């Protein structure tokens, strides 16, 4: 198999092919004068003469279908370099899928790819088509068995990955190779279904660059130097991507966005997102708090409230079976409720990461709602449809407030307790009820119990196999916020005070660079709300009674302070840690910008942005005209830049002028009629001290000008460098010699 | 002379075809169409999943596809093409035409292909619709040039014209193919195939007689003169006699060896082409044996005053025998077809039979 290297045509090398053509010519029809058959001037070992069986036509489907190849691609061979480029592309593109595909898929994929490499290296023929087909069937069966289906997103990606490898395996002609690359592009897209982070975006940009360069390599004859080939390919790909960026951006912002999906998404379309759920059991939040994943970002328009006041209200849980808390179904009659803000309102916008649920987070408690959202009976802020993509909404909240709710609607559900659960807690509550004169006093008693009862705040509380509330209150006395919130709410209900568990996030970290607040899963929190006759619903955070620093510096710092190592790290507030923190903030800032402008761009944002630019986003004609306009403009600019007249003077001529200037400084002048050799001789006679250097420069110039033309740019550049060095050797000014 | 004269020397005075933007055509390749289809799928996927990075990548690749049109265009733009003369060949041999491509700019051309135009604009029907085409890659470094040879297998004597060359490029990504038909023509003289079993006729000198001596003791054919009494009938140029008022008689001059007359009439064959082939073979044999010879065709005689290119003159005469009318009409046709900016390449071998044929 040839290497695809191109050498200048010489007749000597063509004897074989001429003869072949002559033989073929005699077998075909007659032609008039001036007509005739074409003969080949085949120039490489790989340019075999088409003989009807192997290279000219390809045997496909057991020889049933024969197809002529495009003669301009007939000399295409699957060289080692091309194979390597394609293999690297496929590996790069499927690597990020390692985490969500069955364990056997990627190893099999890599095996097929390596097998292909081996075949090409050993110059073995492409395996028969039947083998590829069988392998393909095996892959489908394998995916079906291990994933339970061959449909759906994950299975589809697994199949697509294997298909790409199999296509590579059967590649022998240019057409197959291009299909492999196109499959690679499609695989890039599948990666975006899992992550659209800045990191993924950056990585995939590199992959697209590599794939594009791969297309270049597929279409360009190889050169001697693989490194130069790679450089040229990457440069070409980068140029193309650079010029295509403005068009892509314009399309990105102008292409009409649909408010919803085109067809029903497979059930596993949005898998693997962690976050709060509609229920809470002991251990749920502590598990969640190990995750650094972003929950949402907040951009404050007014001064941000202090950390201890930043309670981000999420699902409200009112029903309990003794262990797990659930959301209550909506009541038939919506209670009248009103929020009386006390003090200044906080204005902000929230940028919510998709969590596939319908609730929105707002600072406790929301006063003005974003469009399309509503506040339900439990003061949960809910969106009309589940959040499947980054969602940005504007909010106004009151951090100090008074809630007026019709008491009759509240009582029943918020006093519910499982019948026989928590006997000890009920006893304790009964004792408090006897002691306390009012609900407020009872509340104080309870908080005092938590504060002084030897409770500890820990991420890894002991397991509670029995009655979780009683065991926690009277035995382990170590827990995370969900333990405190649930035990406190049970106690309150047992004492006859309506109470409920509110889940959400507490605190968050303000990014010093941009000033926005990032709330992460590790800030997940649960607290209680109790109904006091004179004050309405009041937020009570029993965790704050146990570990006040939780609401001031956050869960992570609180827990770190608990052990010695963590305390050391917190105390040692400088050096590498601060650097790390800064880096973290910077990345967070970049990521927030990214989310805001790239991922959050949807139907509504498009309307807003284009509206500000005076473009009607709902008019397809207008959008199409704008897209066309931008594309044409960029194409024209690019063509002006790319197809500009190449430099008129060639580098040799510039070198000649440089040399002439240098010689002129020595008083040596030459006109256009003088030959280089004559000039050289003249210098040797008049300026013997220049004879060597100038002579060498002139010799090199003559060789470059009249010698054999360089084979490619590398040789040419090398010759020019040497010529430049020779010219540099000629002294710029006359020295003492005179 | 200075290495960089003000005026660049033309490549041997051949007409140069400069590929400017009006001469470049672009269409997507099959790969390009598949690519567009894949992009459509990707767009549908991005829309359905409302995936913004998917959108962006799809648009970016679409733009890359569009731009590759520009790159393909750029790969051909500004190239200078000329056709170099082809050396005459015998019928059945391959006539090699040299295409010289000159890349003056400071940019390497990566994907230039030179090939025969499968459908030359001017000559439909003359060539079979899709001969196995010749495709030659032309590696063109910045400022470099490349000479490629395209061969046409000749079938018959006469002129073999090359009137459809095109340069194509799929650079850089193979999604679009740009091509430029080169409006240059070149022709190569095709001698008759050297065939035939007849031995060379005997040299004429052995039959020389008295009257022949009177006209001079030389042996070289020197020309024709009017018939005089005493001239042997063998010396009368009977074929030419029809056009002359008096009988033309061949006059010979000088020489030591005998003069070998290769006569159309002496070939024993019915087919004119067979006769010409035999004559062609005789010419080659005579040349190989170093004999002095002259060629006599029904309508003309090629003598041996100018021995320097006697062979090529004889072969050219054989090649074009009886084709003058056809050549004349075809050349006027091509001239009328020539548009501004196109140029007719000069004929091959300027001194050969083309001049004598007219």
PDB file of C-alpha atoms in Angstrom, chain B residues 249-342:
ATOM      1  CA  UNK B 249      11.162  15.676 -64.605  1.00  0.00           C
ATOM      2  CA  UNK B 250      13.060  14.984 -61.423  1.00  0.00           C
ATOM      3  CA  UNK B 251      16.584  16.276 -61.268  1.00  0.00           C
ATOM      4  CA  UNK B 252      19.186  14.717 -59.070  1.00  0.00           C
ATOM      5  CA  UNK B 253      22.382  16.100 -57.790  1.00  0.00           C
ATOM      6  CA  UNK B 254      25.603  14.869 -56.195  1.00  0.00           C
ATOM      7  CA  UNK B 255      25.918  12.066 -53.651  1.00  0.00           C
ATOM      8  CA  UNK B 256      27.898   8.889 -53.414  1.00  0.00           C
ATOM      9  CA  UNK B 257      25.325   6.262 -52.322  1.00  0.00           C
ATOM     10  CA  UNK B 258      22.101   5.573 -54.147  1.00  0.00           C
ATOM     11  CA  UNK B 259      18.974   7.572 -53.474  1.00  0.00           C
ATOM     12  CA  UNK B 260      16.131   5.539 -52.124  1.00  0.00           C
ATOM     13  CA  UNK B 261      12.726   6.495 -53.421  1.00  0.00           C
ATOM     14  CA  UNK B 262       9.925   5.675 -51.111  1.00  0.00           C
ATOM     15  CA  UNK B 263       6.894   5.859 -53.340  1.00  0.00           C
ATOM     16  CA  UNK B 264       3.311   5.746 -52.403  1.00  0.00           C
ATOM     17  CA  UNK B 265       2.624   3.902 -55.621  1.00  0.00           C
ATOM     18  CA  UNK B 266       5.151   1.212 -54.903  1.00  0.00           C
ATOM     19  CA  UNK B 267       3.358   0.034 -51.828  1.00  0.00           C
ATOM     20  CA  UNK B 268       1.313  -3.009 -52.614  1.00  0.00           C
ATOM     21  CA  UNK B 269      -1.879  -2.372 -50.697  1.00  0.00           C
ATOM     22  CA  UNK B 270      -5.394  -1.167 -51.301  1.00  0.00           C
ATOM     23  CA  UNK B 271      -6.005   0.822 -48.196  1.00  0.00           C
ATOM     24  CA  UNK B 272      -4.388   4.256 -48.223  1.00  0.00           C
ATOM     25  CA  UNK B 273      -3.754   3.983 -44.507  1.00  0.00           C
ATOM     26  CA  UNK B 274      -1.919   0.731 -44.958  1.00  0.00           C
ATOM     27  CA  UNK B 275       0.222   2.351 -47.601  1.00  0.00           C
ATOM     28  CA  UNK B 276       1.030   5.235 -45.343  1.00  0.00           C
ATOM     29  CA  UNK B 277       1.928   2.871 -42.531  1.00  0.00           C
ATOM     30  CA  UNK B 278       4.230   0.986 -44.821  1.00  0.00           C
ATOM     31  CA  UNK B 279       5.837   4.198 -45.995  1.00  0.00           C
ATOM     32  CA  UNK B 280       6.264   5.234 -42.408  1.00  0.00           C
ATOM     33  CA  UNK B 281       8.012   2.004 -41.637  1.00  0.00           C
ATOM     34  CA  UNK B 282      10.255   2.464 -44.676  1.00  0.00           C
ATOM     35  CA  UNK B 283      11.172   5.950 -43.594  1.00  0.00           C
ATOM     36  CA  UNK B 284      12.173   4.669 -40.187  1.00  0.00           C
ATOM     37  CA  UNK B 285      14.134   1.776 -41.646  1.00  0.00           C
ATOM     38  CA  UNK B 286      15.896   3.985 -44.135  1.00  0.00           C
ATOM     39  CA  UNK B 287      16.744   6.407 -41.405  1.00  0.00           C
ATOM     40  CA  UNK B 288      18.032   3.626 -39.205  1.00  0.00           C
ATOM     41  CA  UNK B 289      20.208   2.262 -41.964  1.00  0.00           C
ATOM     42  CA  UNK B 290      21.574   5.679 -42.746  1.00  0.00           C
ATOM     43  CA  UNK B 291      20.333   5.593 -46.321  1.00  0.00           C
ATOM     44  CA  UNK B 292      19.596   8.637 -48.368  1.00  0.00           C
ATOM     45  CA  UNK B 293      15.959   8.652 -49.234  1.00  0.00           C
ATOM     46  CA  UNK B 294      13.121  10.732 -50.552  1.00  0.00           C
ATOM     47  CA  UNK B 295       9.435  10.339 -50.160  1.00  0.00           C
ATOM     48  CA  UNK B 296       6.970  10.530 -52.957  1.00  0.00           C
ATOM     49  CA  UNK B 297       3.332  10.912 -52.193  1.00  0.00           C
ATOM     50  CA  UNK B 298       0.598  11.272 -54.795  1.00  0.00           C
ATOM     51  CA  UNK B 299       0.447  15.012 -54.301  1.00  0.00           C
ATOM     52  CA  UNK B 300       3.914  15.939 -53.139  1.00  0.00           C
ATOM     53  CA  UNK B 301       7.472  14.969 -52.798  1.00  0.00           C
ATOM     54  CA  UNK B 302       9.636  15.362 -49.775  1.00  0.00           C
ATOM     55  CA  UNK B 303      13.204  15.507 -50.847  1.00  0.00           C
ATOM     56  CA  UNK B 304      16.394  15.338 -48.966  1.00  0.00           C
ATOM     57  CA  UNK B 305      18.021  18.705 -49.462  1.00  0.00           C
ATOM     58  CA  UNK B 306      17.598  19.398 -45.768  1.00  0.00           C
ATOM     59  CA  UNK B 307      18.753  16.189 -44.264  1.00  0.00           C
ATOM     60  CA  UNK B 308      18.651  17.670 -40.798  1.00  0.00           C
ATOM     61  CA  UNK B 309      14.983  17.037 -40.280  1.00  0.00           C
ATOM     62  CA  UNK B 310      14.163  14.915 -43.267  1.00  0.00           C
ATOM     63  CA  UNK B 311      12.748  12.187 -41.090  1.00  0.00           C
ATOM     64  CA  UNK B 312      10.344  14.413 -39.252  1.00  0.00           C
ATOM     65  CA  UNK B 313       9.342  16.151 -42.464  1.00  0.00           C
ATOM     66  CA  UNK B 314       8.634  12.872 -44.124  1.00  0.00           C
ATOM     67  CA  UNK B 315       6.689  11.552 -41.163  1.00  0.00           C
ATOM     68  CA  UNK B 316       4.725  14.757 -40.922  1.00  0.00           C
ATOM     69  CA  UNK B 317       3.866  14.550 -44.581  1.00  0.00           C
ATOM     70  CA  UNK B 318       2.664  11.013 -44.028  1.00  0.00           C
ATOM     71  CA  UNK B 319       0.728  12.034 -40.952  1.00  0.00           C
ATOM     72  CA  UNK B 320      -1.107  14.794 -42.709  1.00  0.00           C
ATOM     73  CA  UNK B 321      -1.524  13.178 -46.101  1.00  0.00           C
ATOM     74  CA  UNK B 322      -4.995  13.836 -47.332  1.00  0.00           C
ATOM     75  CA  UNK B 323      -5.999  15.601 -44.165  1.00  0.00           C
ATOM     76  CA  UNK B 324      -5.229  19.159 -45.200  1.00  0.00           C
ATOM     77  CA  UNK B 325      -8.824  20.059 -45.721  1.00  0.00           C
ATOM     78  CA  UNK B 326      -9.847  18.557 -42.423  1.00  0.00           C
ATOM     79  CA  UNK B 327      -7.058  20.337 -40.596  1.00  0.00           C
ATOM     80  CA  UNK B 328      -7.924  23.618 -42.211  1.00  0.00           C
ATOM     81  CA  UNK B 329     -11.568  23.418 -41.241  1.00  0.00           C
ATOM     82  CA  UNK B 330     -10.845  22.235 -37.728  1.00  0.00           C
ATOM     83  CA  UNK B 331      -8.355  24.992 -37.163  1.00  0.00           C
ATOM     84  CA  UNK B 332     -10.767  27.655 -38.337  1.00  0.00           C
ATOM     85  CA  UNK B 333     -13.415  26.121 -36.158  1.00  0.00           C
ATOM     86  CA  UNK B 334     -11.211  26.269 -33.131  1.00  0.00           C
ATOM     87  CA  UNK B 335     -10.217  29.775 -33.955  1.00  0.00           C
ATOM     88  CA  UNK B 336     -13.800  30.879 -34.138  1.00  0.00           C
ATOM     89  CA  UNK B 337     -14.436  29.150 -30.855  1.00  0.00           C
ATOM     90  CA  UNK B 338     -11.619  30.940 -29.199  1.00  0.00           C
ATOM     91  CA  UNK B 339     -12.899  33.525 -26.807  1.00  0.00           C
ATOM     92  CA  UNK B 340     -11.118  36.493 -25.367  1.00  0.00           C
ATOM     93  CA  UNK B 341      -8.541  35.296 -22.968  1.00  0.00           C
ATOM     94  CA  UNK B 342      -8.152  31.950 -24.557  1.00  0.00           C
TER      95      UNK B 342
END
